[in-house]
C-alpha cells in the first residue's frame, strides 16, 4: 500500500461526497449531531421559534403579550437560520449534485396532476417568480406559508422541535403533533393539492 | 466564538438539508405518497441517535460548554393544541414542500419567491399570537 494510492482514495471519497446526494443513513445522524451540538451549547433545536423571535424583534410585542418577552435571549436562533441561508448558498454554489433523484412513481403521479417539469428542487410553475402571477401559485405560497407559521406556533413547534427534539426526549405531545403533521400532509397531498393545482 | 458557533451549526444544517435533498418539494411529495424510504430514514435515524444522546446526557448528567446542566423541558400535556396545530402545519408543509428549516436554506439557494412564503409564515405566527387566547389549547 503506497502513499499515493491512499491520497487518491481519499480525494476520490471527498469528490464522491460532493457529487452524490447523501443517503438517509448519513444525513439523519448528521442532523442529530447538529441537534446534539445545540444541546451542548445550552439550546434546544427548533427552527419555527425563529418566526416568533422575528415577530418580537419587529415590535409585535407592543400589540400582543405573546411577543412581549425577552427575545434577545433567543437571538441565537436568528444566527442559526442566517447560517442555514449561508449553508444553502455554499451548497448551491459548490456542492450541488446535478439532479434530485425522485421515485419514478412520484414523477408519474405528479405528471397526472399536470406537473410535467420535475427538474430542479421544486416545480417552476409554483416556485418561480411567475407563480406570483397565478392563482394556484399564490395559494401555495401565501396560504401554505401562513399555515406553516400559524400551525407551528399553535402546535408549539415544527419538524425540528417536535419530530427531532421532542421525540428524542420521548415527549407524548410531540408524538401527537407529528401525527397531526402527517394527517395534514396526507390530506393536502391526496385530496387538496390536486384541487389547488387545477386553479 | 460566542455567536459564530450558531452560524456554523446553521451552515452545517443548510449543507445537510441540501445534500440529502430534504429541501426538495418532490422529496416531500414522495414522502407523503409513501413512495420512498428516504425521508423516513432521515427522520428515523436522527430520532434514534437523538434518543440515545438525550438518554446519555440525562444518565451521565452532562453539562453544556458553559458548564450548566443540560436541561430538557417537558412539553405541557394537551391534545387539541398539538393535534389541530399539527394538522394545520402539515397542510402547509405538504403544500410548500418545506418546513421552516428548508425555507431558509431555499432562500440561500436563490429561490427568491420563498420570501413570500416566509413573510406569510411570519404573518401566520403573528395572527396566532393575536388569537391565542381564543383558541382551544
Short mmCIF file of N, CA and C in Angstrom, two decimals, chain A residues 17-18 20-22 24 27-30 32 36 40-41 43 45 47 50-51 55 60 63-64 66-67 79-81 83-85 87-89 91-92 95-97 100-103 105-106 109 113 115 117-123 127 129 132 140-142 144-151 153-156 158-159 163 167-169 171 173-174 177 180-182 184-186 188-190 193, chain B residues 3 5-7 9-13 15-16 18-21 23-27 29-30 32-35 37-38 40-42 45-47 49-51 53-54 57-58 62-66 70 72 74-76 78 81-82 84-96 98-101 104-105 108-109 111-113 117 120-122 124-130 132 135-136:
data_model
loop_
_atom_site.label_atom_id
_atom_site.label_comp_id
_atom_site.label_asym_id
_atom_site.label_seq_id
_atom_site.Cartn_x
_atom_site.Cartn_y
_atom_site.Cartn_z
N UNK A 17 -18.53 12.41 -2.22
CA UNK A 17 -19.45 13.01 -1.25
C UNK A 17 -20.09 14.27 -1.80
N UNK A 18 -19.33 14.97 -2.65
CA UNK A 18 -19.87 16.21 -3.22
C UNK A 18 -20.77 15.90 -4.41
N UNK A 20 -22.43 13.12 -5.22
CA UNK A 20 -23.61 12.29 -4.98
C UNK A 20 -24.52 12.94 -3.92
N UNK A 21 -25.81 12.67 -4.05
CA UNK A 21 -26.69 13.02 -2.90
C UNK A 21 -26.34 12.12 -1.71
N UNK A 22 -26.61 12.63 -0.50
CA UNK A 22 -26.29 11.82 0.68
C UNK A 22 -27.45 10.90 1.03
N UNK A 24 -29.85 8.48 3.43
CA UNK A 24 -30.53 8.81 4.68
C UNK A 24 -29.69 8.47 5.90
N UNK A 27 -27.31 11.40 6.32
CA UNK A 27 -27.95 12.69 6.64
C UNK A 27 -28.64 12.68 8.00
N UNK A 28 -29.35 11.60 8.33
CA UNK A 28 -30.08 11.53 9.59
C UNK A 28 -29.17 11.70 10.80
N UNK A 29 -28.13 10.86 10.91
CA UNK A 29 -27.20 11.02 12.04
C UNK A 29 -26.51 12.39 12.05
N UNK A 30 -26.17 12.94 10.88
CA UNK A 30 -25.54 14.27 10.87
C UNK A 30 -26.50 15.33 11.41
N UNK A 32 -28.85 14.78 13.55
CA UNK A 32 -28.89 14.58 15.00
C UNK A 32 -27.67 15.25 15.65
N UNK A 36 -27.59 17.76 18.70
CA UNK A 36 -26.82 17.45 19.91
C UNK A 36 -25.84 18.59 20.20
N UNK A 40 -25.43 20.94 23.64
CA UNK A 40 -24.19 21.24 24.38
C UNK A 40 -23.88 22.75 24.38
N UNK A 41 -24.50 23.48 23.46
CA UNK A 41 -24.39 24.95 23.52
C UNK A 41 -25.42 25.50 24.52
N UNK A 43 -28.78 25.04 24.16
CA UNK A 43 -30.00 25.42 23.44
C UNK A 43 -30.76 24.18 22.99
N UNK A 45 -32.85 22.49 19.73
CA UNK A 45 -33.05 22.59 18.28
C UNK A 45 -34.52 22.76 17.94
N UNK A 47 -36.60 25.19 14.71
CA UNK A 47 -36.43 26.29 13.76
C UNK A 47 -37.61 27.27 13.79
N UNK A 50 -37.79 30.74 15.47
CA UNK A 50 -37.20 31.95 14.86
C UNK A 50 -38.28 32.88 14.35
N UNK A 51 -39.42 32.29 13.92
CA UNK A 51 -40.50 33.13 13.40
C UNK A 51 -41.06 34.00 14.51
N UNK A 55 -40.89 38.08 14.82
CA UNK A 55 -42.07 38.92 15.09
C UNK A 55 -41.78 39.84 16.28
N UNK A 60 -43.71 43.29 17.47
CA UNK A 60 -45.07 42.76 17.66
C UNK A 60 -45.46 42.73 19.15
N UNK A 63 -48.20 45.03 20.51
CA UNK A 63 -49.61 44.71 20.25
C UNK A 63 -50.10 43.54 21.10
N UNK A 64 -49.27 42.51 21.20
CA UNK A 64 -49.72 41.27 21.83
C UNK A 64 -48.70 40.78 22.85
N UNK A 66 -48.02 37.83 23.62
CA UNK A 66 -47.31 36.63 23.16
C UNK A 66 -45.91 36.97 22.64
N UNK A 67 -45.78 38.19 22.11
CA UNK A 67 -44.48 38.59 21.55
C UNK A 67 -43.73 39.53 22.49
N UNK A 79 -29.27 33.70 14.45
CA UNK A 79 -27.94 33.40 13.91
C UNK A 79 -27.94 32.04 13.22
N UNK A 80 -28.64 31.09 13.83
CA UNK A 80 -28.70 29.73 13.25
C UNK A 80 -29.33 29.76 11.85
N UNK A 81 -30.43 30.49 11.69
CA UNK A 81 -31.06 30.49 10.35
C UNK A 81 -30.28 31.34 9.35
N UNK A 83 -27.11 31.23 9.32
CA UNK A 83 -26.20 30.14 8.93
C UNK A 83 -26.84 29.22 7.91
N UNK A 84 -28.12 28.88 8.11
CA UNK A 84 -28.82 27.98 7.19
C UNK A 84 -28.90 28.59 5.79
N UNK A 85 -29.12 29.92 5.72
CA UNK A 85 -29.15 30.59 4.42
C UNK A 85 -27.76 30.52 3.78
N UNK A 87 -25.44 28.34 4.43
CA UNK A 87 -25.21 26.93 4.08
C UNK A 87 -25.86 26.59 2.75
N UNK A 88 -27.07 27.10 2.53
CA UNK A 88 -27.76 26.89 1.26
C UNK A 88 -26.99 27.52 0.10
N UNK A 89 -26.45 28.74 0.34
CA UNK A 89 -25.67 29.41 -0.70
C UNK A 89 -24.41 28.62 -1.05
N UNK A 91 -23.82 25.44 -0.51
CA UNK A 91 -24.17 24.16 -1.12
C UNK A 91 -24.58 24.33 -2.57
N UNK A 92 -25.36 25.39 -2.86
CA UNK A 92 -25.83 25.56 -4.24
C UNK A 92 -24.68 25.94 -5.18
N UNK A 95 -21.49 22.54 -3.91
CA UNK A 95 -21.68 21.15 -3.50
C UNK A 95 -22.85 20.47 -4.17
N UNK A 96 -23.52 21.16 -5.10
CA UNK A 96 -24.78 20.63 -5.61
C UNK A 96 -24.53 19.52 -6.62
N UNK A 97 -25.26 18.45 -6.45
CA UNK A 97 -25.25 17.38 -7.43
C UNK A 97 -26.30 17.70 -8.49
N UNK A 100 -32.07 15.84 -8.65
CA UNK A 100 -32.68 15.25 -7.47
C UNK A 100 -33.30 13.92 -7.90
N UNK A 101 -32.96 12.87 -7.17
CA UNK A 101 -33.43 11.54 -7.55
C UNK A 101 -34.76 11.26 -6.89
N UNK A 102 -35.84 11.47 -7.63
CA UNK A 102 -37.18 11.23 -7.10
C UNK A 102 -37.67 9.90 -7.63
N UNK A 103 -38.46 9.22 -6.82
CA UNK A 103 -39.03 7.95 -7.23
C UNK A 103 -39.85 8.12 -8.52
N UNK A 105 -42.42 6.61 -9.43
CA UNK A 105 -43.86 6.61 -9.09
C UNK A 105 -44.34 8.01 -8.78
N UNK A 106 -43.51 8.76 -8.02
CA UNK A 106 -43.88 10.13 -7.66
C UNK A 106 -43.94 11.00 -8.92
N UNK A 109 -47.13 10.26 -10.71
CA UNK A 109 -48.27 10.86 -10.00
C UNK A 109 -48.35 12.36 -10.26
N UNK A 113 -51.05 15.05 -12.31
CA UNK A 113 -51.63 16.27 -11.73
C UNK A 113 -51.27 17.51 -12.55
N UNK A 115 -48.05 18.43 -13.41
CA UNK A 115 -46.69 18.95 -13.21
C UNK A 115 -45.76 18.16 -14.11
N UNK A 117 -42.79 19.32 -15.63
CA UNK A 117 -41.36 19.59 -15.45
C UNK A 117 -40.98 19.30 -14.00
N UNK A 118 -40.27 18.18 -13.78
CA UNK A 118 -39.89 17.83 -12.41
C UNK A 118 -38.39 18.04 -12.19
N UNK A 119 -37.83 19.06 -12.85
CA UNK A 119 -36.39 19.32 -12.69
C UNK A 119 -36.17 20.25 -11.51
N UNK A 120 -34.92 20.37 -11.10
CA UNK A 120 -34.55 21.28 -10.01
C UNK A 120 -35.04 20.77 -8.67
N UNK A 121 -35.24 21.71 -7.74
CA UNK A 121 -35.65 21.34 -6.38
C UNK A 121 -37.15 21.47 -6.19
N UNK A 122 -37.81 22.21 -7.08
CA UNK A 122 -39.25 22.44 -6.96
C UNK A 122 -39.78 22.84 -8.34
N UNK A 123 -41.07 22.55 -8.62
CA UNK A 123 -41.61 22.92 -9.93
C UNK A 123 -41.63 24.44 -10.13
N UNK A 127 -42.88 27.64 -7.84
CA UNK A 127 -41.84 28.25 -7.03
C UNK A 127 -40.88 29.13 -7.83
N UNK A 129 -40.70 32.96 -9.98
CA UNK A 129 -41.38 34.24 -9.77
C UNK A 129 -42.72 34.31 -10.50
N UNK A 132 -46.19 34.08 -8.70
CA UNK A 132 -46.84 35.23 -8.06
C UNK A 132 -48.01 35.73 -8.92
N UNK A 140 -50.53 28.47 -3.02
CA UNK A 140 -49.47 27.63 -2.45
C UNK A 140 -48.50 28.47 -1.62
N UNK A 141 -48.08 29.61 -2.15
CA UNK A 141 -47.06 30.41 -1.46
C UNK A 141 -47.61 31.10 -0.22
N UNK A 142 -48.76 31.77 -0.37
CA UNK A 142 -49.27 32.60 0.72
C UNK A 142 -50.03 31.75 1.76
N UNK A 144 -49.97 28.45 2.03
CA UNK A 144 -49.02 27.45 2.55
C UNK A 144 -48.13 28.05 3.63
N UNK A 145 -47.57 29.22 3.35
CA UNK A 145 -46.70 29.88 4.33
C UNK A 145 -47.45 30.23 5.60
N UNK A 146 -48.66 30.76 5.44
CA UNK A 146 -49.47 31.14 6.60
C UNK A 146 -49.73 29.93 7.51
N UNK A 147 -50.12 28.80 6.88
CA UNK A 147 -50.41 27.59 7.66
C UNK A 147 -49.17 27.08 8.38
N UNK A 148 -48.01 27.19 7.73
CA UNK A 148 -46.76 26.77 8.38
C UNK A 148 -46.53 27.59 9.65
N UNK A 149 -46.65 28.92 9.52
CA UNK A 149 -46.38 29.79 10.66
C UNK A 149 -47.41 29.65 11.76
N UNK A 150 -48.69 29.67 11.37
CA UNK A 150 -49.78 29.57 12.34
C UNK A 150 -49.76 28.20 13.02
N UNK A 151 -49.69 27.14 12.20
CA UNK A 151 -49.73 25.78 12.72
C UNK A 151 -48.56 25.45 13.63
N UNK A 153 -46.73 27.45 15.45
CA UNK A 153 -46.81 28.12 16.75
C UNK A 153 -47.95 27.55 17.60
N UNK A 154 -49.05 27.25 16.95
CA UNK A 154 -50.19 26.64 17.66
C UNK A 154 -49.75 25.30 18.27
N UNK A 155 -49.04 24.49 17.47
CA UNK A 155 -48.59 23.18 17.95
C UNK A 155 -47.36 23.30 18.85
N UNK A 156 -46.79 24.49 18.93
CA UNK A 156 -45.61 24.68 19.79
C UNK A 156 -44.33 24.13 19.21
N UNK A 158 -42.16 22.76 15.15
CA UNK A 158 -42.30 22.21 13.80
C UNK A 158 -41.57 20.88 13.73
N UNK A 159 -41.10 20.52 12.55
CA UNK A 159 -40.45 19.24 12.36
C UNK A 159 -39.23 19.08 13.26
N UNK A 163 -40.59 16.69 15.92
CA UNK A 163 -40.21 15.38 15.38
C UNK A 163 -38.80 14.99 15.84
N UNK A 167 -39.41 14.06 20.02
CA UNK A 167 -39.43 12.59 20.02
C UNK A 167 -38.17 12.03 20.67
N UNK A 168 -37.02 12.69 20.47
CA UNK A 168 -35.78 12.23 21.11
C UNK A 168 -35.91 12.23 22.62
N UNK A 169 -36.73 13.15 23.14
CA UNK A 169 -36.93 13.27 24.58
C UNK A 169 -38.22 12.55 25.02
N UNK A 171 -41.36 12.73 24.26
CA UNK A 171 -42.49 13.57 24.65
C UNK A 171 -43.75 13.14 23.92
N UNK A 173 -46.66 14.75 23.80
CA UNK A 173 -47.21 15.85 23.00
C UNK A 173 -46.55 15.96 21.62
N UNK A 174 -45.26 15.70 21.55
CA UNK A 174 -44.57 15.77 20.26
C UNK A 174 -45.06 14.68 19.32
N UNK A 177 -48.27 15.83 17.95
CA UNK A 177 -48.03 16.85 16.94
C UNK A 177 -47.56 16.23 15.63
N UNK A 180 -50.32 14.73 13.84
CA UNK A 180 -51.03 15.84 13.21
C UNK A 180 -50.35 16.29 11.92
N UNK A 181 -49.02 16.44 11.95
CA UNK A 181 -48.28 16.84 10.74
C UNK A 181 -48.63 15.91 9.59
N UNK A 182 -48.66 14.60 9.90
CA UNK A 182 -48.89 13.62 8.83
C UNK A 182 -50.35 13.59 8.38
N UNK A 184 -52.34 16.17 8.32
CA UNK A 184 -52.44 17.35 7.47
C UNK A 184 -51.73 17.15 6.14
N UNK A 185 -50.55 16.59 6.18
CA UNK A 185 -49.75 16.37 4.97
C UNK A 185 -50.43 15.42 4.01
N UNK A 186 -51.03 14.35 4.56
CA UNK A 186 -51.70 13.36 3.71
C UNK A 186 -52.97 13.95 3.09
N UNK A 188 -53.54 17.10 2.44
CA UNK A 188 -53.13 18.04 1.41
C UNK A 188 -52.67 17.31 0.16
N UNK A 189 -51.77 16.36 0.32
CA UNK A 189 -51.17 15.67 -0.83
C UNK A 189 -52.22 14.93 -1.65
N UNK A 190 -53.12 14.22 -0.98
CA UNK A 190 -54.01 13.32 -1.71
C UNK A 190 -55.37 13.92 -2.07
N UNK A 193 -54.33 19.21 -2.68
CA UNK A 193 -53.38 19.68 -3.70
C UNK A 193 -53.87 19.45 -5.13
N UNK B 3 -20.97 33.78 19.35
CA UNK B 3 -22.09 33.80 18.40
C UNK B 3 -21.82 32.95 17.17
N UNK B 5 -20.57 30.10 16.62
CA UNK B 5 -20.86 28.66 16.65
C UNK B 5 -22.29 28.37 16.19
N UNK B 6 -23.21 29.31 16.43
CA UNK B 6 -24.59 29.10 15.98
C UNK B 6 -24.67 29.24 14.46
N UNK B 7 -23.88 30.19 13.92
CA UNK B 7 -23.85 30.35 12.47
C UNK B 7 -23.26 29.09 11.82
N UNK B 9 -23.30 26.04 13.04
CA UNK B 9 -24.29 24.97 13.15
C UNK B 9 -25.34 25.13 12.04
N UNK B 10 -25.74 26.37 11.78
CA UNK B 10 -26.71 26.65 10.72
C UNK B 10 -26.17 26.30 9.35
N UNK B 11 -24.89 26.63 9.10
CA UNK B 11 -24.27 26.33 7.80
C UNK B 11 -24.26 24.82 7.57
N UNK B 12 -23.86 24.09 8.61
CA UNK B 12 -23.83 22.62 8.51
C UNK B 12 -25.24 22.09 8.22
N UNK B 13 -26.23 22.64 8.92
CA UNK B 13 -27.63 22.27 8.73
C UNK B 13 -28.04 22.51 7.27
N UNK B 15 -26.19 22.67 4.60
CA UNK B 15 -25.50 21.75 3.69
C UNK B 15 -26.12 20.35 3.78
N UNK B 16 -26.43 19.89 4.99
CA UNK B 16 -27.05 18.57 5.15
C UNK B 16 -28.42 18.54 4.45
N UNK B 18 -29.46 20.25 2.02
CA UNK B 18 -29.30 20.27 0.57
C UNK B 18 -28.84 18.92 0.05
N UNK B 19 -27.77 18.40 0.65
CA UNK B 19 -27.18 17.17 0.12
C UNK B 19 -28.11 15.97 0.30
N UNK B 20 -28.97 16.01 1.30
CA UNK B 20 -29.91 14.91 1.50
C UNK B 20 -31.22 15.17 0.75
N UNK B 21 -31.28 16.30 0.04
CA UNK B 21 -32.44 16.65 -0.80
C UNK B 21 -33.72 16.86 0.02
N UNK B 23 -34.69 19.58 1.09
CA UNK B 23 -35.29 20.85 0.67
C UNK B 23 -36.05 20.72 -0.65
N UNK B 24 -36.06 19.52 -1.22
CA UNK B 24 -36.75 19.34 -2.50
C UNK B 24 -38.25 19.13 -2.29
N UNK B 25 -39.05 19.91 -2.99
CA UNK B 25 -40.51 19.79 -2.94
C UNK B 25 -40.93 18.37 -3.34
N UNK B 26 -40.20 17.79 -4.31
CA UNK B 26 -40.52 16.45 -4.79
C UNK B 26 -40.31 15.39 -3.71
N UNK B 27 -39.27 15.58 -2.90
CA UNK B 27 -38.98 14.62 -1.83
C UNK B 27 -40.09 14.58 -0.79
N UNK B 29 -43.28 15.39 -1.43
CA UNK B 29 -44.39 14.70 -2.12
C UNK B 29 -44.20 13.19 -2.06
N UNK B 30 -42.95 12.78 -2.32
CA UNK B 30 -42.61 11.35 -2.30
C UNK B 30 -42.88 10.74 -0.92
N UNK B 32 -45.06 11.89 1.45
CA UNK B 32 -46.49 11.81 1.74
C UNK B 32 -47.22 10.84 0.82
N UNK B 33 -46.54 10.37 -0.21
CA UNK B 33 -47.13 9.34 -1.08
C UNK B 33 -46.55 7.96 -0.74
N UNK B 34 -45.73 7.87 0.28
CA UNK B 34 -45.10 6.62 0.71
C UNK B 34 -44.39 5.92 -0.45
N UNK B 35 -43.68 6.71 -1.27
CA UNK B 35 -43.04 6.11 -2.44
C UNK B 35 -41.52 5.99 -2.29
N UNK B 37 -38.32 5.44 1.02
CA UNK B 37 -37.99 5.34 2.44
C UNK B 37 -37.13 6.52 2.89
N UNK B 38 -36.59 7.26 1.91
CA UNK B 38 -35.57 8.29 2.17
C UNK B 38 -35.87 9.20 3.36
N UNK B 40 -38.20 9.03 5.66
CA UNK B 40 -38.46 8.29 6.90
C UNK B 40 -37.14 7.82 7.52
N UNK B 41 -36.21 7.43 6.65
CA UNK B 41 -34.90 7.02 7.13
C UNK B 41 -34.16 8.17 7.80
N UNK B 42 -34.25 9.36 7.20
CA UNK B 42 -33.55 10.53 7.76
C UNK B 42 -34.14 10.88 9.13
N UNK B 45 -33.55 7.89 11.72
CA UNK B 45 -32.19 7.72 12.24
C UNK B 45 -31.78 8.92 13.08
N UNK B 46 -32.27 10.12 12.72
CA UNK B 46 -31.97 11.31 13.54
C UNK B 46 -32.60 11.16 14.93
N UNK B 47 -33.84 10.67 14.96
CA UNK B 47 -34.51 10.49 16.25
C UNK B 47 -33.82 9.39 17.07
N UNK B 49 -30.66 8.42 17.06
CA UNK B 49 -29.42 8.94 17.66
C UNK B 49 -29.73 10.02 18.70
N UNK B 50 -30.76 10.82 18.42
CA UNK B 50 -31.16 11.85 19.37
C UNK B 50 -31.63 11.27 20.70
N UNK B 51 -32.38 10.15 20.62
CA UNK B 51 -32.85 9.47 21.84
C UNK B 51 -31.67 8.98 22.66
N UNK B 53 -28.58 10.08 22.61
CA UNK B 53 -27.85 11.22 23.17
C UNK B 53 -28.59 11.81 24.37
N UNK B 54 -29.93 11.94 24.23
CA UNK B 54 -30.72 12.51 25.32
C UNK B 54 -30.63 11.62 26.56
N UNK B 57 -27.13 12.02 28.09
CA UNK B 57 -26.96 13.33 28.73
C UNK B 57 -27.63 13.33 30.10
N UNK B 58 -28.84 12.72 30.17
CA UNK B 58 -29.56 12.67 31.44
C UNK B 58 -28.87 11.73 32.42
N UNK B 62 -24.61 15.25 31.99
CA UNK B 62 -23.61 16.03 31.25
C UNK B 62 -23.96 17.52 31.30
N UNK B 63 -22.94 18.32 31.14
CA UNK B 63 -23.11 19.77 31.21
C UNK B 63 -22.82 20.41 29.86
N UNK B 64 -23.39 21.60 29.66
CA UNK B 64 -23.15 22.33 28.42
C UNK B 64 -21.75 22.94 28.46
N UNK B 65 -21.31 23.50 27.34
CA UNK B 65 -19.96 24.08 27.30
C UNK B 65 -19.84 25.30 28.22
N UNK B 66 -20.99 25.87 28.62
CA UNK B 66 -20.94 26.97 29.60
C UNK B 66 -20.88 26.43 31.03
N UNK B 70 -27.44 20.36 31.38
CA UNK B 70 -28.28 20.43 30.18
C UNK B 70 -29.71 20.07 30.58
N UNK B 72 -33.83 19.58 29.91
CA UNK B 72 -34.86 19.27 28.91
C UNK B 72 -36.21 19.69 29.47
N UNK B 74 -40.07 19.50 29.62
CA UNK B 74 -41.20 18.67 29.21
C UNK B 74 -42.28 19.56 28.61
N UNK B 75 -42.89 19.09 27.51
CA UNK B 75 -43.96 19.87 26.87
C UNK B 75 -45.22 19.73 27.72
N UNK B 76 -46.00 20.80 27.74
CA UNK B 76 -47.26 20.76 28.51
C UNK B 76 -48.21 19.73 27.92
N UNK B 78 -51.46 18.12 26.64
CA UNK B 78 -52.68 18.59 26.00
C UNK B 78 -52.86 17.78 24.73
N UNK B 81 -54.24 21.31 21.16
CA UNK B 81 -53.29 22.24 20.54
C UNK B 81 -52.31 21.51 19.62
N UNK B 82 -51.84 20.33 20.04
CA UNK B 82 -50.86 19.60 19.22
C UNK B 82 -51.50 19.00 17.99
N UNK B 84 -54.58 19.94 16.45
CA UNK B 84 -55.09 20.94 15.50
C UNK B 84 -53.92 21.71 14.88
N UNK B 85 -53.04 22.19 15.75
CA UNK B 85 -51.87 22.92 15.25
C UNK B 85 -51.06 22.05 14.30
N UNK B 86 -50.90 20.79 14.69
CA UNK B 86 -50.12 19.86 13.86
C UNK B 86 -50.74 19.66 12.49
N UNK B 87 -52.06 19.46 12.45
CA UNK B 87 -52.73 19.25 11.16
C UNK B 87 -52.57 20.49 10.27
N UNK B 88 -52.78 21.68 10.86
CA UNK B 88 -52.64 22.91 10.07
C UNK B 88 -51.22 23.04 9.53
N UNK B 89 -50.25 22.75 10.38
CA UNK B 89 -48.85 22.80 9.94
C UNK B 89 -48.60 21.80 8.80
N UNK B 90 -49.15 20.58 8.97
CA UNK B 90 -48.96 19.55 7.95
C UNK B 90 -49.53 19.96 6.60
N UNK B 91 -50.69 20.63 6.62
CA UNK B 91 -51.29 21.13 5.36
C UNK B 91 -50.31 22.07 4.65
N UNK B 92 -49.72 22.97 5.42
CA UNK B 92 -48.77 23.92 4.84
C UNK B 92 -47.49 23.26 4.39
N UNK B 93 -47.04 22.28 5.16
CA UNK B 93 -45.80 21.56 4.84
C UNK B 93 -45.93 20.86 3.49
N UNK B 94 -47.07 20.14 3.28
CA UNK B 94 -47.24 19.40 2.03
C UNK B 94 -47.48 20.35 0.85
N UNK B 95 -48.06 21.53 1.13
CA UNK B 95 -48.32 22.48 0.05
C UNK B 95 -47.02 23.08 -0.46
N UNK B 96 -46.21 23.59 0.47
CA UNK B 96 -44.97 24.28 0.07
C UNK B 96 -43.80 23.32 -0.07
N UNK B 98 -41.99 22.43 2.23
CA UNK B 98 -40.91 22.92 3.08
C UNK B 98 -41.43 23.20 4.48
N UNK B 99 -40.69 22.76 5.48
CA UNK B 99 -40.97 23.19 6.84
C UNK B 99 -40.04 24.39 7.10
N UNK B 100 -40.11 25.01 8.25
CA UNK B 100 -39.35 26.26 8.42
C UNK B 100 -37.85 26.18 8.09
N UNK B 101 -37.17 25.10 8.52
CA UNK B 101 -35.73 24.99 8.22
C UNK B 101 -35.42 25.11 6.74
N UNK B 104 -35.44 28.62 4.89
CA UNK B 104 -34.24 29.45 4.93
C UNK B 104 -33.17 28.92 3.97
N UNK B 105 -33.01 27.59 3.94
CA UNK B 105 -31.99 27.00 3.06
C UNK B 105 -32.31 27.31 1.60
N UNK B 108 -31.27 30.65 0.52
CA UNK B 108 -29.83 30.61 0.20
C UNK B 108 -29.57 30.05 -1.19
N UNK B 109 -30.43 29.18 -1.65
CA UNK B 109 -30.29 28.61 -3.00
C UNK B 109 -30.75 29.56 -4.08
N UNK B 111 -33.94 30.87 -4.32
CA UNK B 111 -35.38 30.85 -4.59
C UNK B 111 -36.02 32.10 -3.95
N UNK B 112 -35.97 33.21 -4.70
CA UNK B 112 -36.44 34.47 -4.16
C UNK B 112 -37.89 34.45 -3.74
N UNK B 113 -38.70 33.68 -4.47
CA UNK B 113 -40.14 33.67 -4.23
C UNK B 113 -40.47 33.03 -2.87
N UNK B 117 -43.31 33.05 0.96
CA UNK B 117 -43.72 32.01 1.91
C UNK B 117 -43.28 32.40 3.33
N UNK B 120 -45.39 35.14 4.71
CA UNK B 120 -46.70 34.59 5.09
C UNK B 120 -46.59 33.79 6.38
N UNK B 121 -45.49 33.07 6.56
CA UNK B 121 -45.28 32.29 7.79
C UNK B 121 -45.15 33.24 8.99
N UNK B 122 -44.47 34.36 8.79
CA UNK B 122 -44.36 35.37 9.87
C UNK B 122 -45.74 35.92 10.20
N UNK B 124 -48.59 34.35 9.74
CA UNK B 124 -49.31 33.28 10.43
C UNK B 124 -48.94 33.21 11.91
N UNK B 125 -47.65 33.35 12.18
CA UNK B 125 -47.17 33.34 13.57
C UNK B 125 -47.78 34.51 14.34
N UNK B 126 -47.80 35.67 13.68
CA UNK B 126 -48.34 36.88 14.31
C UNK B 126 -49.83 36.73 14.60
N UNK B 127 -50.57 36.22 13.62
CA UNK B 127 -52.02 36.04 13.78
C UNK B 127 -52.30 35.03 14.91
N UNK B 128 -51.47 33.98 15.00
CA UNK B 128 -51.62 33.04 16.13
C UNK B 128 -51.47 33.79 17.45
N UNK B 129 -50.47 34.66 17.52
CA UNK B 129 -50.24 35.43 18.75
C UNK B 129 -51.44 36.31 19.10
N UNK B 130 -52.10 36.85 18.07
CA UNK B 130 -53.26 37.70 18.29
C UNK B 130 -54.45 36.92 18.85
N UNK B 132 -54.43 33.75 20.16
CA UNK B 132 -54.04 32.62 21.00
C UNK B 132 -55.04 32.36 22.13
N UNK B 135 -58.22 30.39 21.13
CA UNK B 135 -58.11 29.06 20.54
C UNK B 135 -58.06 27.98 21.62
N UNK B 136 -58.62 26.78 21.34
CA UNK B 136 -58.51 25.69 22.31
C UNK B 136 -57.06 25.20 22.42
#
